[in-house]
Amino acid sequence: MTAIIPVLEIFGPTIQGEGQVIGRKTMFVRTAGCDFRCSWCDSKFTWDGSMKDEIQMMTAEEIWERLTEIGGECFDHVTISGGNPALIKNLQAFVDLCETKHIQLALETQGTKFQPWMRQIHDLTISPKPPSSGMNQDLSQLDTVITQCVPTSLSLKVVVFDEADLTFAQTIHKRYPKTPFYLQVGNPYLEDTVEHHTERLLNRYEWLINKVMSNPTLNRVHVLPQLHTLLWSNLKGV
């Protein structure tokens, strides 16, 4: 039986705006479905039903054809996004296909589910969700997922909106001190148009930098903005 994958968006080339490969030229394949309902999710359309009519059930070959149709020869890297793509067992076929095409893959997931194909991801970011998300991150399950991943491709990222999130980030960093660790400032301005959006985000980024610089438990970390929102605000498809 042919593996079918629920796809909401395919777009690019653009830059990766988050995590360990920030600034990397990439294509995006956004899958539908998530097991979390984060309060500040900037991709709620992947799970809230508002774009259910836009979901395309695609084979790995059809996804590849669409990528090359819009990206041509201008990419060698694909980011699998969501939602939570780690829910989708059938992505194995697409991951295998990309391997034959010598395409590097990136994935971000919250660490609630594991699929064997995640061991083939070159840039794997696990992003446990902090208190501001409204979700209860099961750290024992997170341990289970992380122990099954390839350490050399793995990094951790926590989005920070407030002091409670920063405390959570310290807990995660202490739990996995040898794993590359990224802090990313949260974007609370999810409306389509927000006045002085970039300036507001940069102010929040500076707040996070200042917090980290004076914190001795966060010495081995990278502090990042959400790069694509600085450039394009909340515009989709970039």
PDB file of C-alpha atoms in Angstrom:
ATOM      1  CA  MET A   1       0.000   0.000   0.000  1.00  0.00           C
ATOM      2  CA  THR A   2       1.306   3.458  -0.945  1.00  0.00           C
ATOM      3  CA  ALA A   3       2.167   5.659   2.030  1.00  0.00           C
ATOM      4  CA  ILE A   4      -0.042   8.768   2.179  1.00  0.00           C
ATOM      5  CA  ILE A   5       1.004  11.920   4.069  1.00  0.00           C
ATOM      6  CA  PRO A   6      -1.347  14.774   5.119  1.00  0.00           C
ATOM      7  CA  VAL A   7       0.204  17.999   3.770  1.00  0.00           C
ATOM      8  CA  LEU A   8      -1.001  21.565   4.312  1.00  0.00           C
ATOM      9  CA  GLU A   9       1.762  23.622   2.726  1.00  0.00           C
ATOM     10  CA  ILE A  10       4.827  23.230   0.540  1.00  0.00           C
ATOM     11  CA  PHE A  11       6.821  26.397  -0.032  1.00  0.00           C
ATOM     12  CA  GLY A  12      10.260  27.918  -0.531  1.00  0.00           C
ATOM     13  CA  PRO A  13      13.077  28.365  -1.042  1.00  0.00           C
ATOM     14  CA  THR A  14      13.276  30.546   2.041  1.00  0.00           C
ATOM     15  CA  ILE A  15      15.398  30.691   5.172  1.00  0.00           C
ATOM     16  CA  GLN A  16      14.961  28.638   8.307  1.00  0.00           C
ATOM     17  CA  GLY A  17      13.935  31.118  10.992  1.00  0.00           C
ATOM     18  CA  GLU A  18      14.500  29.020  14.106  1.00  0.00           C
ATOM     19  CA  GLY A  19      16.818  26.719  16.014  1.00  0.00           C
ATOM     20  CA  GLN A  20      20.153  25.161  15.150  1.00  0.00           C
ATOM     21  CA  VAL A  21      19.942  25.869  11.400  1.00  0.00           C
ATOM     22  CA  ILE A  22      18.680  29.454  11.638  1.00  0.00           C
ATOM     23  CA  GLY A  23      19.398  31.287   8.415  1.00  0.00           C
ATOM     24  CA  ARG A  24      19.770  28.048   6.414  1.00  0.00           C
ATOM     25  CA  LYS A  25      18.334  28.087   2.903  1.00  0.00           C
ATOM     26  CA  THR A  26      15.556  25.489   2.866  1.00  0.00           C
ATOM     27  CA  MET A  27      12.241  24.321   1.467  1.00  0.00           C
ATOM     28  CA  PHE A  28       9.293  23.639   3.794  1.00  0.00           C
ATOM     29  CA  VAL A  29       6.822  20.773   3.893  1.00  0.00           C
ATOM     30  CA  ARG A  30       4.156  21.454   6.530  1.00  0.00           C
ATOM     31  CA  THR A  31       2.112  18.478   7.680  1.00  0.00           C
ATOM     32  CA  ALA A  32      -1.307  18.541   9.351  1.00  0.00           C
ATOM     33  CA  GLY A  33      -2.104  17.439  12.893  1.00  0.00           C
ATOM     34  CA  CYS A  34      -0.698  18.004  16.364  1.00  0.00           C
ATOM     35  CA  ASP A  35      -1.093  16.400  19.783  1.00  0.00           C
ATOM     36  CA  PHE A  36      -0.588  19.750  21.561  1.00  0.00           C
ATOM     37  CA  ARG A  37      -2.721  22.900  21.593  1.00  0.00           C
ATOM     38  CA  CYS A  38      -0.231  25.605  22.570  1.00  0.00           C
ATOM     39  CA  SER A  39      -1.822  28.907  23.512  1.00  0.00           C
ATOM     40  CA  TRP A  40       0.629  30.924  21.411  1.00  0.00           C
ATOM     41  CA  CYS A  41       0.943  28.515  18.479  1.00  0.00           C
ATOM     42  CA  ASP A  42       1.590  30.416  15.244  1.00  0.00           C
ATOM     43  CA  SER A  43       0.360  27.463  13.159  1.00  0.00           C
ATOM     44  CA  LYS A  44      -2.987  26.696  14.772  1.00  0.00           C
ATOM     45  CA  PHE A  45      -4.413  26.056  11.319  1.00  0.00           C
ATOM     46  CA  THR A  46      -2.525  22.738  11.351  1.00  0.00           C
ATOM     47  CA  TRP A  47      -4.779  21.382  14.119  1.00  0.00           C
ATOM     48  CA  ASP A  48      -7.789  23.638  14.779  1.00  0.00           C
ATOM     49  CA  GLY A  49      -9.775  22.574  11.708  1.00  0.00           C
ATOM     50  CA  SER A  50      -9.764  26.037  10.115  1.00  0.00           C
ATOM     51  CA  MET A  51      -7.872  24.722   7.059  1.00  0.00           C
ATOM     52  CA  LYS A  52      -9.049  21.119   7.002  1.00  0.00           C
ATOM     53  CA  ASP A  53     -10.288  21.576   3.439  1.00  0.00           C
ATOM     54  CA  GLU A  54      -6.747  22.538   2.394  1.00  0.00           C
ATOM     55  CA  ILE A  55      -5.163  19.246   3.523  1.00  0.00           C
ATOM     56  CA  GLN A  56      -3.776  17.247   0.612  1.00  0.00           C
ATOM     57  CA  MET A  57      -3.136  13.532   1.016  1.00  0.00           C
ATOM     58  CA  MET A  58       0.096  13.092  -0.896  1.00  0.00           C
ATOM     59  CA  THR A  59       2.597  10.342  -1.620  1.00  0.00           C
ATOM     60  CA  ALA A  60       6.295  10.894  -1.078  1.00  0.00           C
ATOM     61  CA  GLU A  61       6.780  11.150  -4.848  1.00  0.00           C
ATOM     62  CA  GLU A  62       4.030  13.770  -5.157  1.00  0.00           C
ATOM     63  CA  ILE A  63       5.627  15.860  -2.410  1.00  0.00           C
ATOM     64  CA  TRP A  64       8.971  15.643  -4.175  1.00  0.00           C
ATOM     65  CA  GLU A  65       7.413  16.652  -7.501  1.00  0.00           C
ATOM     66  CA  ARG A  66       5.833  19.702  -5.863  1.00  0.00           C
ATOM     67  CA  LEU A  67       9.125  20.666  -4.193  1.00  0.00           C
ATOM     68  CA  THR A  68      11.010  20.571  -7.469  1.00  0.00           C
ATOM     69  CA  GLU A  69       8.177  22.319  -9.302  1.00  0.00           C
ATOM     70  CA  ILE A  70       8.411  25.379  -7.072  1.00  0.00           C
ATOM     71  CA  GLY A  71      12.051  25.152  -5.940  1.00  0.00           C
ATOM     72  CA  GLY A  72      13.738  23.926  -9.094  1.00  0.00           C
ATOM     73  CA  GLU A  73      17.393  23.232  -8.442  1.00  0.00           C
ATOM     74  CA  CYS A  74      17.649  25.994  -5.828  1.00  0.00           C
ATOM     75  CA  PHE A  75      17.622  23.783  -2.724  1.00  0.00           C
ATOM     76  CA  ASP A  76      19.395  20.872  -1.083  1.00  0.00           C
ATOM     77  CA  HIS A  77      17.650  21.091   2.300  1.00  0.00           C
ATOM     78  CA  VAL A  78      14.032  20.477   3.330  1.00  0.00           C
ATOM     79  CA  THR A  79      12.398  21.319   6.655  1.00  0.00           C
ATOM     80  CA  ILE A  80       9.533  19.059   7.728  1.00  0.00           C
ATOM     81  CA  SER A  81       7.233  21.234   9.809  1.00  0.00           C
ATOM     82  CA  GLY A  82       3.823  21.089  11.441  1.00  0.00           C
ATOM     83  CA  GLY A  83       1.859  20.704  13.647  1.00  0.00           C
ATOM     84  CA  ASN A  84       3.816  17.755  14.928  1.00  0.00           C
ATOM     85  CA  PRO A  85       5.244  15.694  12.053  1.00  0.00           C
ATOM     86  CA  ALA A  86       6.473  13.074  14.528  1.00  0.00           C
ATOM     87  CA  LEU A  87       2.888  11.777  14.642  1.00  0.00           C
ATOM     88  CA  ILE A  88       3.156  10.589  11.041  1.00  0.00           C
ATOM     89  CA  LYS A  89       4.648   7.130  10.547  1.00  0.00           C
ATOM     90  CA  ASN A  90       4.208   7.401   6.774  1.00  0.00           C
ATOM     91  CA  LEU A  91       6.852  10.135   6.537  1.00  0.00           C
ATOM     92  CA  GLN A  92       9.333   7.257   6.377  1.00  0.00           C
ATOM     93  CA  ALA A  93       8.756   7.035   2.618  1.00  0.00           C
ATOM     94  CA  PHE A  94       9.491  10.738   2.091  1.00  0.00           C
ATOM     95  CA  VAL A  95      12.576  10.654   4.320  1.00  0.00           C
ATOM     96  CA  ASP A  96      13.903   7.654   2.373  1.00  0.00           C
ATOM     97  CA  LEU A  97      13.235   9.408  -0.925  1.00  0.00           C
ATOM     98  CA  CYS A  98      15.085  12.525   0.190  1.00  0.00           C
ATOM     99  CA  GLU A  99      18.012  10.339   1.190  1.00  0.00           C
ATOM    100  CA  THR A 100      18.244   8.966  -2.340  1.00  0.00           C
ATOM    101  CA  LYS A 101      18.154  12.553  -3.675  1.00  0.00           C
ATOM    102  CA  HIS A 102      20.980  13.639  -1.289  1.00  0.00           C
ATOM    103  CA  ILE A 103      18.675  16.155   0.382  1.00  0.00           C
ATOM    104  CA  GLN A 104      19.366  17.112   3.983  1.00  0.00           C
ATOM    105  CA  LEU A 105      16.351  17.212   6.300  1.00  0.00           C
ATOM    106  CA  ALA A 106      15.400  19.266   9.342  1.00  0.00           C
ATOM    107  CA  LEU A 107      12.574  18.570  11.783  1.00  0.00           C
ATOM    108  CA  GLU A 108      11.215  20.238  14.903  1.00  0.00           C
ATOM    109  CA  THR A 109       8.990  18.354  17.334  1.00  0.00           C
ATOM    110  CA  GLN A 110       8.045  18.752  20.995  1.00  0.00           C
ATOM    111  CA  GLY A 111       9.348  15.359  22.065  1.00  0.00           C
ATOM    112  CA  THR A 112       6.083  13.521  22.725  1.00  0.00           C
ATOM    113  CA  LYS A 113       6.375  10.945  19.938  1.00  0.00           C
ATOM    114  CA  PHE A 114       9.199   9.027  18.272  1.00  0.00           C
ATOM    115  CA  GLN A 115       9.370   7.551  14.804  1.00  0.00           C
ATOM    116  CA  PRO A 116      12.329   5.477  13.529  1.00  0.00           C
ATOM    117  CA  TRP A 117      12.741   7.830  10.543  1.00  0.00           C
ATOM    118  CA  MET A 118      13.737  10.587  12.995  1.00  0.00           C
ATOM    119  CA  ARG A 119      17.164   8.905  13.169  1.00  0.00           C
ATOM    120  CA  GLN A 120      17.665   9.887   9.511  1.00  0.00           C
ATOM    121  CA  ILE A 121      17.057  13.599  10.151  1.00  0.00           C
ATOM    122  CA  HIS A 122      20.214  15.696   9.801  1.00  0.00           C
ATOM    123  CA  ASP A 123      19.023  18.667  11.904  1.00  0.00           C
ATOM    124  CA  LEU A 124      16.649  17.425  14.606  1.00  0.00           C
ATOM    125  CA  THR A 125      15.284  19.987  17.059  1.00  0.00           C
ATOM    126  CA  ILE A 126      13.267  18.869  20.054  1.00  0.00           C
ATOM    127  CA  SER A 127      11.379  21.795  21.543  1.00  0.00           C
ATOM    128  CA  PRO A 128       9.654  20.972  24.844  1.00  0.00           C
ATOM    129  CA  LYS A 129       6.853  23.403  25.564  1.00  0.00           C
ATOM    130  CA  PRO A 130       7.138  25.801  28.533  1.00  0.00           C
ATOM    131  CA  PRO A 131       4.380  26.837  30.993  1.00  0.00           C
ATOM    132  CA  SER A 132       3.167  29.739  28.826  1.00  0.00           C
ATOM    133  CA  SER A 133       2.030  27.206  26.211  1.00  0.00           C
ATOM    134  CA  GLY A 134      -0.626  25.854  28.567  1.00  0.00           C
ATOM    135  CA  MET A 135       0.641  22.337  27.868  1.00  0.00           C
ATOM    136  CA  ASN A 136       1.971  19.794  30.361  1.00  0.00           C
ATOM    137  CA  GLN A 137       5.257  18.490  28.961  1.00  0.00           C
ATOM    138  CA  ASP A 138       5.851  14.923  30.172  1.00  0.00           C
ATOM    139  CA  LEU A 139       9.583  14.890  30.916  1.00  0.00           C
ATOM    140  CA  SER A 140       9.736  11.109  31.294  1.00  0.00           C
ATOM    141  CA  GLN A 141       8.312  10.747  27.778  1.00  0.00           C
ATOM    142  CA  LEU A 142      10.751  13.404  26.604  1.00  0.00           C
ATOM    143  CA  ASP A 143      13.569  11.264  28.043  1.00  0.00           C
ATOM    144  CA  THR A 144      12.252   8.256  26.132  1.00  0.00           C
ATOM    145  CA  VAL A 145      12.193  10.144  22.833  1.00  0.00           C
ATOM    146  CA  ILE A 146      15.619  11.725  23.277  1.00  0.00           C
ATOM    147  CA  THR A 147      17.332   8.438  24.128  1.00  0.00           C
ATOM    148  CA  GLN A 148      16.160   7.019  20.773  1.00  0.00           C
ATOM    149  CA  CYS A 149      17.535   9.911  18.703  1.00  0.00           C
ATOM    150  CA  VAL A 150      20.995  10.278  17.160  1.00  0.00           C
ATOM    151  CA  PRO A 151      22.937  12.642  19.476  1.00  0.00           C
ATOM    152  CA  THR A 152      25.031  14.209  16.712  1.00  0.00           C
ATOM    153  CA  SER A 153      21.941  15.544  14.893  1.00  0.00           C
ATOM    154  CA  LEU A 154      20.004  16.573  18.011  1.00  0.00           C
ATOM    155  CA  SER A 155      19.515  19.953  19.626  1.00  0.00           C
ATOM    156  CA  LEU A 156      17.053  21.299  22.172  1.00  0.00           C
ATOM    157  CA  LYS A 157      15.110  24.540  21.945  1.00  0.00           C
ATOM    158  CA  VAL A 158      12.814  26.287  24.405  1.00  0.00           C
ATOM    159  CA  VAL A 159      10.646  29.252  23.468  1.00  0.00           C
ATOM    160  CA  VAL A 160      10.644  31.881  26.215  1.00  0.00           C
ATOM    161  CA  PHE A 161       7.847  34.371  26.843  1.00  0.00           C
ATOM    162  CA  ASP A 162       8.336  35.117  30.548  1.00  0.00           C
ATOM    163  CA  GLU A 163      10.226  34.297  33.754  1.00  0.00           C
ATOM    164  CA  ALA A 164       8.378  31.005  34.287  1.00  0.00           C
ATOM    165  CA  ASP A 165       9.436  29.868  30.814  1.00  0.00           C
ATOM    166  CA  LEU A 166      13.024  30.813  31.579  1.00  0.00           C
ATOM    167  CA  THR A 167      12.931  28.698  34.739  1.00  0.00           C
ATOM    168  CA  PHE A 168      11.562  25.797  32.694  1.00  0.00           C
ATOM    169  CA  ALA A 169      14.382  26.287  30.176  1.00  0.00           C
ATOM    170  CA  GLN A 170      16.946  26.006  32.956  1.00  0.00           C
ATOM    171  CA  THR A 171      15.357  22.732  34.052  1.00  0.00           C
ATOM    172  CA  ILE A 172      15.617  21.319  30.526  1.00  0.00           C
ATOM    173  CA  HIS A 173      19.207  22.505  30.068  1.00  0.00           C
ATOM    174  CA  LYS A 174      20.237  20.971  33.399  1.00  0.00           C
ATOM    175  CA  ARG A 175      18.516  17.692  32.462  1.00  0.00           C
ATOM    176  CA  TYR A 176      20.444  17.414  29.160  1.00  0.00           C
ATOM    177  CA  PRO A 177      23.628  19.466  29.726  1.00  0.00           C
ATOM    178  CA  LYS A 178      25.581  17.947  26.820  1.00  0.00           C
ATOM    179  CA  THR A 179      22.927  18.592  24.176  1.00  0.00           C
ATOM    180  CA  PRO A 180      23.250  21.853  22.195  1.00  0.00           C
ATOM    181  CA  PHE A 181      20.674  24.212  23.655  1.00  0.00           C
ATOM    182  CA  TYR A 182      18.831  27.123  22.085  1.00  0.00           C
ATOM    183  CA  LEU A 183      16.598  29.750  23.658  1.00  0.00           C
ATOM    184  CA  GLN A 184      14.218  31.559  21.355  1.00  0.00           C
ATOM    185  CA  VAL A 185      12.189  34.605  22.262  1.00  0.00           C
ATOM    186  CA  GLY A 186       8.437  34.109  21.901  1.00  0.00           C
ATOM    187  CA  ASN A 187       6.203  36.060  19.541  1.00  0.00           C
ATOM    188  CA  PRO A 188       2.980  37.192  21.270  1.00  0.00           C
ATOM    189  CA  TYR A 189       1.972  39.382  18.339  1.00  0.00           C
ATOM    190  CA  LEU A 190       0.145  36.878  16.153  1.00  0.00           C
ATOM    191  CA  GLU A 191      -2.266  39.237  14.442  1.00  0.00           C
ATOM    192  CA  ASP A 192      -1.733  39.612  10.703  1.00  0.00           C
ATOM    193  CA  THR A 193      -0.707  43.235  11.080  1.00  0.00           C
ATOM    194  CA  VAL A 194       0.863  44.580  14.248  1.00  0.00           C
ATOM    195  CA  GLU A 195       2.222  48.115  14.379  1.00  0.00           C
ATOM    196  CA  HIS A 196       5.996  48.256  14.898  1.00  0.00           C
ATOM    197  CA  HIS A 197       6.103  44.428  14.902  1.00  0.00           C
ATOM    198  CA  THR A 198       9.860  44.101  14.303  1.00  0.00           C
ATOM    199  CA  GLU A 199      10.713  46.741  16.897  1.00  0.00           C
ATOM    200  CA  ARG A 200       8.544  45.021  19.511  1.00  0.00           C
ATOM    201  CA  LEU A 201      10.118  41.633  18.807  1.00  0.00           C
ATOM    202  CA  LEU A 202      13.623  43.077  19.006  1.00  0.00           C
ATOM    203  CA  ASN A 203      12.801  44.607  22.388  1.00  0.00           C
ATOM    204  CA  ARG A 204      11.691  41.201  23.638  1.00  0.00           C
ATOM    205  CA  TYR A 205      14.821  39.622  22.189  1.00  0.00           C
ATOM    206  CA  GLU A 206      16.972  42.135  24.063  1.00  0.00           C
ATOM    207  CA  TRP A 207      15.082  41.331  27.281  1.00  0.00           C
ATOM    208  CA  LEU A 208      15.891  37.628  26.860  1.00  0.00           C
ATOM    209  CA  ILE A 209      19.542  38.331  26.070  1.00  0.00           C
ATOM    210  CA  ASN A 210      19.885  40.419  29.216  1.00  0.00           C
ATOM    211  CA  LYS A 211      18.293  37.683  31.325  1.00  0.00           C
ATOM    212  CA  VAL A 212      20.639  35.032  29.962  1.00  0.00           C
ATOM    213  CA  MET A 213      23.802  37.129  30.254  1.00  0.00           C
ATOM    214  CA  SER A 214      23.333  37.464  34.007  1.00  0.00           C
ATOM    215  CA  ASN A 215      22.404  33.805  34.594  1.00  0.00           C
ATOM    216  CA  PRO A 216      25.297  31.425  35.416  1.00  0.00           C
ATOM    217  CA  THR A 217      23.160  28.327  34.765  1.00  0.00           C
ATOM    218  CA  LEU A 218      22.749  29.362  31.129  1.00  0.00           C
ATOM    219  CA  ASN A 219      26.353  29.723  30.018  1.00  0.00           C
ATOM    220  CA  ARG A 220      26.342  27.117  27.241  1.00  0.00           C
ATOM    221  CA  VAL A 221      23.335  28.339  25.259  1.00  0.00           C
ATOM    222  CA  HIS A 222      22.470  30.126  22.022  1.00  0.00           C
ATOM    223  CA  VAL A 223      19.957  32.992  22.296  1.00  0.00           C
ATOM    224  CA  LEU A 224      17.956  33.470  19.108  1.00  0.00           C
ATOM    225  CA  PRO A 225      15.234  35.637  17.642  1.00  0.00           C
ATOM    226  CA  GLN A 226      12.537  34.095  15.465  1.00  0.00           C
ATOM    227  CA  LEU A 227      14.251  35.351  12.322  1.00  0.00           C
ATOM    228  CA  HIS A 228      11.421  35.040   9.800  1.00  0.00           C
ATOM    229  CA  THR A 229       9.058  37.091  11.965  1.00  0.00           C
ATOM    230  CA  LEU A 230      11.596  39.916  12.117  1.00  0.00           C
ATOM    231  CA  LEU A 231      11.652  39.963   8.324  1.00  0.00           C
ATOM    232  CA  TRP A 232       8.089  39.119   7.344  1.00  0.00           C
ATOM    233  CA  SER A 233       5.969  39.533  10.497  1.00  0.00           C
ATOM    234  CA  ASN A 234       3.263  36.808  10.534  1.00  0.00           C
ATOM    235  CA  LEU A 235       3.100  36.283   6.779  1.00  0.00           C
ATOM    236  CA  LYS A 236       2.489  32.645   5.796  1.00  0.00           C
ATOM    237  CA  GLY A 237       4.438  30.756   3.157  1.00  0.00           C
ATOM    238  CA  VAL A 238       7.845  32.326   3.804  1.00  0.00           C
TER     239      VAL A 238
END
